[in-house]
Short mmCIF file of C-alpha atoms and ligand atoms in Angstrom, two decimals:
data_model
loop_
_atom_site.label_atom_id
_atom_site.label_comp_id
_atom_site.label_asym_id
_atom_site.label_seq_id
_atom_site.Cartn_x
_atom_site.Cartn_y
_atom_site.Cartn_z
CA MET A 823 -5.04 14.14 18.03
CA SER A 824 -3.90 12.13 20.98
CA SER A 825 -1.59 13.70 23.53
CA ARG A 826 -0.63 10.26 24.85
CA THR A 827 3.09 9.55 24.68
CA ASN A 828 3.93 6.13 23.35
CA THR A 829 6.30 4.20 25.61
CA ASP A 830 6.11 0.73 23.99
CA PRO A 831 9.43 -0.89 22.98
CA LEU A 832 10.37 -0.18 19.36
CA PRO A 833 10.03 -3.06 16.87
CA VAL A 834 13.50 -4.16 15.76
CA PRO A 835 14.12 -4.29 11.99
CA ARG A 836 16.08 -7.46 11.14
CA LYS A 837 17.30 -7.81 7.58
CA ILE A 838 17.95 -11.54 7.69
CA PRO A 839 19.58 -12.81 4.48
CA PHE A 840 17.16 -15.62 3.62
CA GLU A 841 18.08 -17.38 0.41
CA PHE A 842 15.76 -19.10 -2.01
CA PRO A 843 18.00 -21.05 -4.34
CA ASP A 844 16.72 -23.01 -7.31
CA ASP A 845 16.63 -26.29 -5.45
CA ILE A 846 13.61 -25.17 -3.36
CA ASP A 847 10.54 -27.02 -4.57
CA PRO A 848 7.68 -24.49 -5.10
CA GLN A 849 5.53 -27.12 -3.41
CA TRP A 850 7.67 -26.85 -0.30
CA ILE A 851 5.43 -28.77 2.13
CA PRO A 852 5.71 -32.46 1.23
CA ASN A 853 2.42 -34.13 0.24
CA GLU A 854 0.52 -30.86 0.84
CA PRO A 855 0.20 -29.15 -2.55
CA GLU A 856 -2.95 -27.29 -1.47
CA LEU A 857 -1.42 -25.86 1.73
CA SER A 858 1.74 -24.94 -0.20
CA ALA A 859 -0.44 -23.18 -2.81
CA MET A 860 -2.37 -21.28 -0.10
CA LEU A 861 0.83 -20.00 1.49
CA ASN A 862 2.40 -19.21 -1.89
CA GLY A 863 -0.78 -17.30 -2.80
CA ALA A 864 -0.44 -15.27 0.41
CA SER A 865 3.24 -14.61 -0.32
CA LEU A 866 2.28 -13.31 -3.77
CA THR A 867 0.30 -10.45 -2.22
CA MET A 868 3.06 -9.18 0.07
CA PRO A 869 5.15 -7.12 -2.42
CA TYR A 870 1.96 -5.19 -3.30
CA LEU A 871 0.23 -5.05 0.07
CA GLU A 872 3.21 -4.16 2.24
CA PRO A 873 4.46 -1.21 0.15
CA PHE A 874 0.89 0.14 0.40
CA LEU A 875 1.00 -0.24 4.20
CA ILE A 876 4.35 1.56 4.25
CA ARG A 877 3.10 4.48 2.11
CA THR A 878 0.03 4.80 4.30
CA MET A 879 2.00 4.69 7.52
CA ARG A 880 4.50 7.26 6.18
CA ALA A 881 1.69 9.68 5.30
CA ALA A 882 0.08 9.09 8.70
CA ALA A 883 3.38 9.57 10.58
CA GLU A 884 3.75 13.03 9.05
CA GLN A 885 0.55 14.06 10.78
CA LEU A 886 1.36 12.60 14.21
CA ASP A 887 2.29 14.91 17.06
CA ASP A 888 3.58 12.08 19.24
CA GLY A 889 7.29 11.72 18.40
CA ALA A 890 7.57 8.30 20.05
CA LEU A 891 4.61 6.95 18.07
CA LYS A 892 6.17 8.39 14.93
CA GLN A 893 9.30 6.35 15.72
CA GLN A 894 7.08 3.26 16.08
CA ALA A 895 5.59 3.95 12.65
CA LEU A 896 9.03 4.25 11.06
CA ALA A 897 10.22 1.01 12.72
CA PHE A 898 7.03 -0.69 11.46
CA ASN A 899 7.90 0.50 7.96
CA MET A 900 11.44 -0.86 8.17
CA GLN A 901 10.14 -4.28 9.18
CA GLU A 902 7.52 -4.32 6.43
CA GLN A 903 10.13 -3.27 3.90
CA HIS A 904 12.33 -6.24 4.77
CA HIS A 905 9.29 -8.51 4.58
CA PHE A 906 8.17 -7.54 1.11
CA GLN A 907 11.71 -7.54 -0.25
CA ALA A 908 12.19 -11.13 0.94
CA HIS A 909 8.75 -12.15 -0.38
CA ARG A 910 9.55 -10.59 -3.74
CA ARG A 911 12.66 -12.78 -4.02
CA PHE A 912 10.67 -15.83 -2.92
CA ASN A 913 7.92 -15.05 -5.46
CA GLU A 914 10.50 -14.61 -8.24
CA MET A 915 11.64 -18.16 -7.47
CA LEU A 916 8.02 -19.41 -7.65
CA LYS A 917 7.40 -17.67 -10.99
CA SER A 918 10.67 -18.59 -12.64
CA LYS A 919 10.53 -22.22 -11.54
CA ARG A 920 6.90 -23.13 -12.11
CA TYR A 921 4.19 -20.46 -12.12
CA PRO A 922 4.99 -17.67 -14.61
CA GLN A 923 1.25 -16.96 -14.99
CA LEU A 924 1.18 -15.39 -11.50
CA VAL A 925 2.43 -12.19 -13.08
CA GLN A 926 -1.15 -11.52 -14.26
CA ILE A 927 -2.40 -11.46 -10.66
CA GLU A 928 0.50 -9.20 -9.75
CA GLU A 929 -0.68 -6.75 -12.42
CA GLN A 930 -4.19 -6.82 -10.95
CA MET A 931 -2.83 -6.10 -7.46
CA LYS A 932 -0.67 -3.26 -8.74
CA ALA A 933 -3.77 -1.61 -10.27
CA SER A 934 -5.90 -2.32 -7.20
CA TYR A 935 -3.43 -0.73 -4.75
CA ALA A 936 -2.98 2.26 -7.06
CA ARG A 937 -6.77 2.80 -6.85
CA LEU A 938 -6.81 2.26 -3.08
CA SER A 939 -4.01 4.81 -2.70
CA GLN A 940 -6.45 7.49 -3.94
CA ARG A 941 -8.75 6.95 -0.94
CA SER A 942 -8.65 9.11 2.20
CA LEU A 943 -5.89 8.60 4.74
CA ARG A 944 -8.51 7.52 7.29
CA THR A 945 -9.75 4.73 5.00
CA ARG A 946 -6.20 3.64 4.20
CA MET A 947 -5.20 3.66 7.87
CA ALA A 948 -8.31 1.66 8.78
CA TYR A 949 -7.38 -0.87 6.08
CA THR A 950 -3.81 -0.99 7.43
CA ALA A 951 -4.86 -1.46 11.05
CA GLY A 952 -7.55 -3.91 9.97
CA PHE A 953 -5.21 -6.06 7.94
CA GLU A 954 -2.71 -6.09 10.80
CA SER A 955 -5.41 -7.36 13.14
CA MET A 956 -6.01 -10.35 10.86
CA THR A 957 -2.27 -10.94 10.73
CA LEU A 958 -2.34 -11.58 14.48
CA GLY A 959 -4.69 -14.51 13.91
CA VAL A 960 -2.62 -15.80 10.98
CA THR A 961 0.51 -15.53 13.12
CA LYS A 962 -1.02 -17.57 15.91
CA TRP A 963 -2.27 -20.16 13.43
CA LEU A 964 1.11 -20.59 11.70
CA ILE A 965 3.13 -20.58 14.92
CA GLU A 966 0.94 -22.56 17.30
CA GLU A 967 0.05 -25.13 14.61
CA ARG A 968 3.55 -25.18 13.08
CA VAL A 969 4.10 -28.92 13.57
CA LYS A 970 0.77 -29.82 11.94
CA LEU A 971 1.44 -27.41 9.08
CA PHE A 972 5.18 -27.65 8.48
CA ALA A 973 6.49 -31.05 9.66
CA GLY A 974 9.14 -32.14 7.16
CA ALA A 975 8.76 -29.01 4.99
CA ASP A 976 11.66 -27.11 3.42
CA SER A 977 13.24 -25.38 6.39
CA ARG A 978 14.38 -22.40 4.27
CA ALA A 979 10.79 -21.51 3.39
CA VAL A 980 9.45 -22.29 6.90
CA SER A 981 12.16 -20.22 8.65
CA PHE A 982 11.34 -17.28 6.39
CA VAL A 983 7.58 -17.51 6.99
CA LEU A 984 8.00 -17.83 10.76
CA TRP A 985 10.43 -14.87 10.93
CA HIS A 986 7.82 -12.75 9.18
CA MET A 987 5.19 -13.84 11.68
CA VAL A 988 7.47 -13.10 14.65
CA GLU A 989 7.96 -9.52 13.47
CA GLU A 990 4.23 -9.13 12.80
CA THR A 991 3.68 -9.92 16.48
CA GLU A 992 6.34 -7.44 17.46
CA HIS A 993 4.64 -4.55 15.61
CA LYS A 994 1.05 -5.62 16.30
CA LEU A 995 0.20 -2.39 18.17
CA VAL A 996 1.58 0.17 15.77
CA ALA A 997 -1.09 0.54 13.07
CA PHE A 998 -3.85 0.46 15.68
CA ASP A 999 -2.11 3.10 17.81
CA VAL A 1000 -1.47 5.33 14.80
CA PHE A 1001 -5.15 5.14 13.82
CA ARG A 1002 -6.11 6.08 17.38
CA GLY A 1003 -3.44 8.79 17.45
CA LEU A 1004 -4.90 10.46 14.36
CA TYR A 1005 -8.63 9.95 14.76
CA LYS A 1006 -10.70 10.80 17.82
CA PRO A 1007 -12.85 7.97 19.25
CA THR A 1008 -16.11 9.10 17.60
CA PHE A 1009 -18.85 6.78 16.41
CA MET A 1010 -17.91 7.41 12.77
CA ASN A 1011 -14.19 6.79 13.30
CA GLY A 1012 -15.03 3.61 15.20
CA LEU A 1013 -17.22 2.48 12.31
CA VAL A 1014 -14.49 3.24 9.76
CA ARG A 1015 -11.97 1.29 11.84
CA MET A 1016 -14.37 -1.65 12.08
CA LEU A 1017 -14.99 -1.65 8.31
CA GLY A 1018 -11.23 -1.49 7.78
CA VAL A 1019 -10.86 -4.84 9.58
CA PHE A 1020 -13.00 -6.53 6.92
CA HIS A 1021 -11.82 -4.37 4.02
CA GLY A 1022 -8.12 -5.07 4.67
CA SER A 1023 -8.54 -8.72 5.54
CA PHE A 1024 -10.91 -9.77 2.75
CA ASP A 1025 -9.06 -7.77 0.12
CA VAL A 1026 -5.81 -9.60 0.83
CA MET A 1027 -7.61 -12.94 1.12
CA ARG A 1028 -9.23 -12.32 -2.28
CA TYR A 1029 -5.88 -11.95 -4.03
CA SER A 1030 -4.33 -14.82 -2.06
CA MET A 1031 -7.19 -17.01 -3.30
CA ARG A 1032 -6.62 -15.92 -6.90
CA GLY A 1033 -2.99 -16.92 -6.40
CA TYR A 1034 -3.68 -20.41 -5.08
CA LYS A 1035 -6.41 -21.02 -7.64
CA SER A 1036 -3.98 -20.16 -10.44
CA ILE A 1037 -1.31 -22.42 -8.92
CA LEU A 1038 -3.65 -25.37 -8.47
CA LYS A 1039 -5.11 -24.90 -11.96
CA SER A 1040 -1.65 -24.95 -13.52
CA GLU A 1041 -0.92 -28.19 -11.65
CA GLY A 1042 -4.14 -29.77 -12.90
CA ARG A 1043 -5.53 -30.09 -9.37
CA TRP A 1044 -8.28 -27.47 -9.40
CA THR A 1045 -10.96 -29.81 -10.76
CA ASN A 1046 -9.75 -32.84 -8.79
CA LEU A 1047 -12.26 -33.67 -6.05
CA ARG A 1048 -9.70 -35.03 -3.62
CA SER A 1049 -7.56 -31.95 -4.05
CA ARG A 1050 -10.62 -29.72 -3.57
CA TRP A 1051 -11.48 -31.56 -0.35
CA ARG A 1052 -7.96 -31.09 1.00
CA LEU A 1053 -8.09 -27.40 0.05
CA TRP A 1054 -11.41 -26.93 1.86
CA SER A 1055 -10.03 -28.73 4.92
CA TRP A 1056 -7.07 -26.34 5.10
CA MET A 1057 -9.36 -23.37 4.41
CA TRP A 1058 -11.60 -24.47 7.26
CA ALA A 1059 -8.57 -24.80 9.56
CA PHE A 1060 -7.58 -21.24 8.58
CA VAL A 1061 -11.07 -19.75 8.92
CA SER A 1062 -11.88 -21.40 12.25
CA TYR A 1063 -8.58 -20.20 13.73
CA VAL A 1064 -8.33 -16.71 12.24
CA PHE A 1065 -11.90 -15.41 11.97
CA PRO A 1066 -12.43 -15.10 15.74
CA PHE A 1067 -9.52 -12.61 15.70
CA LEU A 1068 -11.29 -10.65 12.98
CA PHE A 1069 -14.55 -10.43 14.90
CA ARG A 1070 -12.77 -9.45 18.11
CA ALA A 1071 -10.78 -6.80 16.21
CA ALA A 1072 -13.99 -5.33 14.79
CA MET A 1073 -15.58 -4.91 18.25
CA PRO A 1074 -15.77 -1.45 19.82
CA GLY A 1075 -13.11 -1.20 22.52
CA HIS A 1076 -10.77 -3.60 20.74
CA ASN A 1077 -7.11 -3.28 21.68
CA PRO A 1078 -4.45 -5.63 20.22
CA ARG A 1079 -2.61 -5.39 23.57
CA ARG A 1080 -5.14 -7.89 24.88
CA GLU A 1081 -4.05 -10.56 22.35
CA ALA A 1082 -1.40 -12.68 24.08
CA ASP A 1083 1.82 -13.38 22.16
CA PRO A 1084 2.75 -17.03 21.52
CA GLN A 1085 5.60 -18.21 23.76
CA TRP A 1086 7.47 -19.42 20.64
CA VAL A 1087 7.53 -15.80 19.39
CA LEU A 1088 8.86 -14.50 22.71
CA ASP A 1089 11.53 -17.24 22.75
CA TRP A 1090 12.52 -16.42 19.14
CA LEU A 1091 12.89 -12.71 19.95
CA GLU A 1092 14.90 -13.45 23.07
CA GLY A 1093 17.08 -15.99 21.22
CA TYR A 1094 17.77 -13.58 18.37
CA ALA A 1095 18.67 -10.75 20.77
CA ARG A 1096 21.03 -13.09 22.66
CA SER A 1097 22.70 -14.49 19.52
CA ASP A 1098 23.86 -11.03 18.43
CA SER A 1099 24.83 -12.45 14.99
CA GLY A 1100 22.28 -10.69 12.75
CA VAL A 1101 21.16 -14.01 11.27
CA ALA A 1102 18.64 -16.62 12.30
CA PRO A 1103 19.58 -20.30 11.97
CA LEU A 1104 17.05 -22.40 10.04
CA VAL A 1105 14.31 -24.10 12.04
CA ASP A 1106 14.41 -27.90 12.24
CA THR A 1107 11.18 -29.04 10.59
CA HIS A 1108 11.99 -32.69 11.41
CA HIS A 1109 12.03 -32.00 15.16
CA PRO A 1110 8.74 -33.05 16.85
CA ASP A 1111 8.27 -29.50 18.29
CA ILE A 1112 9.99 -27.35 15.60
CA PRO A 1113 11.63 -25.32 18.40
CA VAL A 1114 13.05 -21.81 18.01
CA PRO A 1115 16.30 -22.04 16.04
CA PHE A 1116 18.55 -20.55 18.74
CA PRO A 1117 20.54 -22.45 21.39
CA ARG A 1118 19.03 -22.38 24.86
CA PRO A 1119 20.63 -19.92 27.32
CA GLU A 1120 23.33 -21.31 29.61
CA PRO A 1121 21.83 -22.17 33.00
CA ALA A 1122 22.83 -19.60 35.66
CA ARG A 1123 25.77 -20.80 37.79
CA ASN A 1124 25.04 -21.45 41.43
CA LEU A 1125 27.41 -18.96 43.04
CA ALA A 1126 26.92 -20.41 46.50
CA ALA A 1127 28.24 -23.81 45.39
FE1 LIG B 2547 4.93 -7.91 7.16
FE1 LIG B 2548 2.63 -6.05 9.58
#
């Protein structure tokens, strides 16, 4: 085990009361049913994936001898808990309003994560750290491309998605550090970590794809060539942005500290800390930049004047 003491700032759990009332259209990005379906498919996985990450991290934390890293793991779990609880409410809205058939995919995920929970802690931690490394790419895609993706979309859904991505950035080091804290840097542990990058990422992508396929089928779009073309275009945008993160994460010597955080994320975190209200205002999806939803800080007074 590592004797290194973790001194990184703790991720801050923020239980923001996002609401998903009945007037949200399940196709919440106007004129983009395929992109809406992709993101709804990803949301569907969260109440199954994230509890698995939490259970894994809890089991791993019990074995850590670094108290500060243990605190990081617990803060990670608090954030993930808020995420999946919010996604569960969002998914309930999707199912009750338009896609009740998604419950079948939820049953499949429940069984799949029950099976995965029987695997060794090392495999589960590699999956956890691996999935989190893909999340960094997804975060950058959704945040840096937010105007292209979300212009004019329902700000309640967009604000919720972007909050999740901000907190993913904030805890980007934790799963990786816990894996390193528990497993010595041997060839075999390195290989397991590398395989975990693909195992975690492709497993979640597989269920997300089942989700969007089911949604598009129920809307009668799955066999429509134009719809298929638009879906492939968004898939290509996703793959070309996110897969380089996967390959970098799988490399020996990878460290998520080397992945720079988007400025929008840093501004959101700073704005939230300054607002001190415990809530996040909704983002303005009609603004040409979709800026962070907090007022800018007052300019410092010139005391010499
Ligand atoms: Fe999360
Ligand atoms: Fe996460």
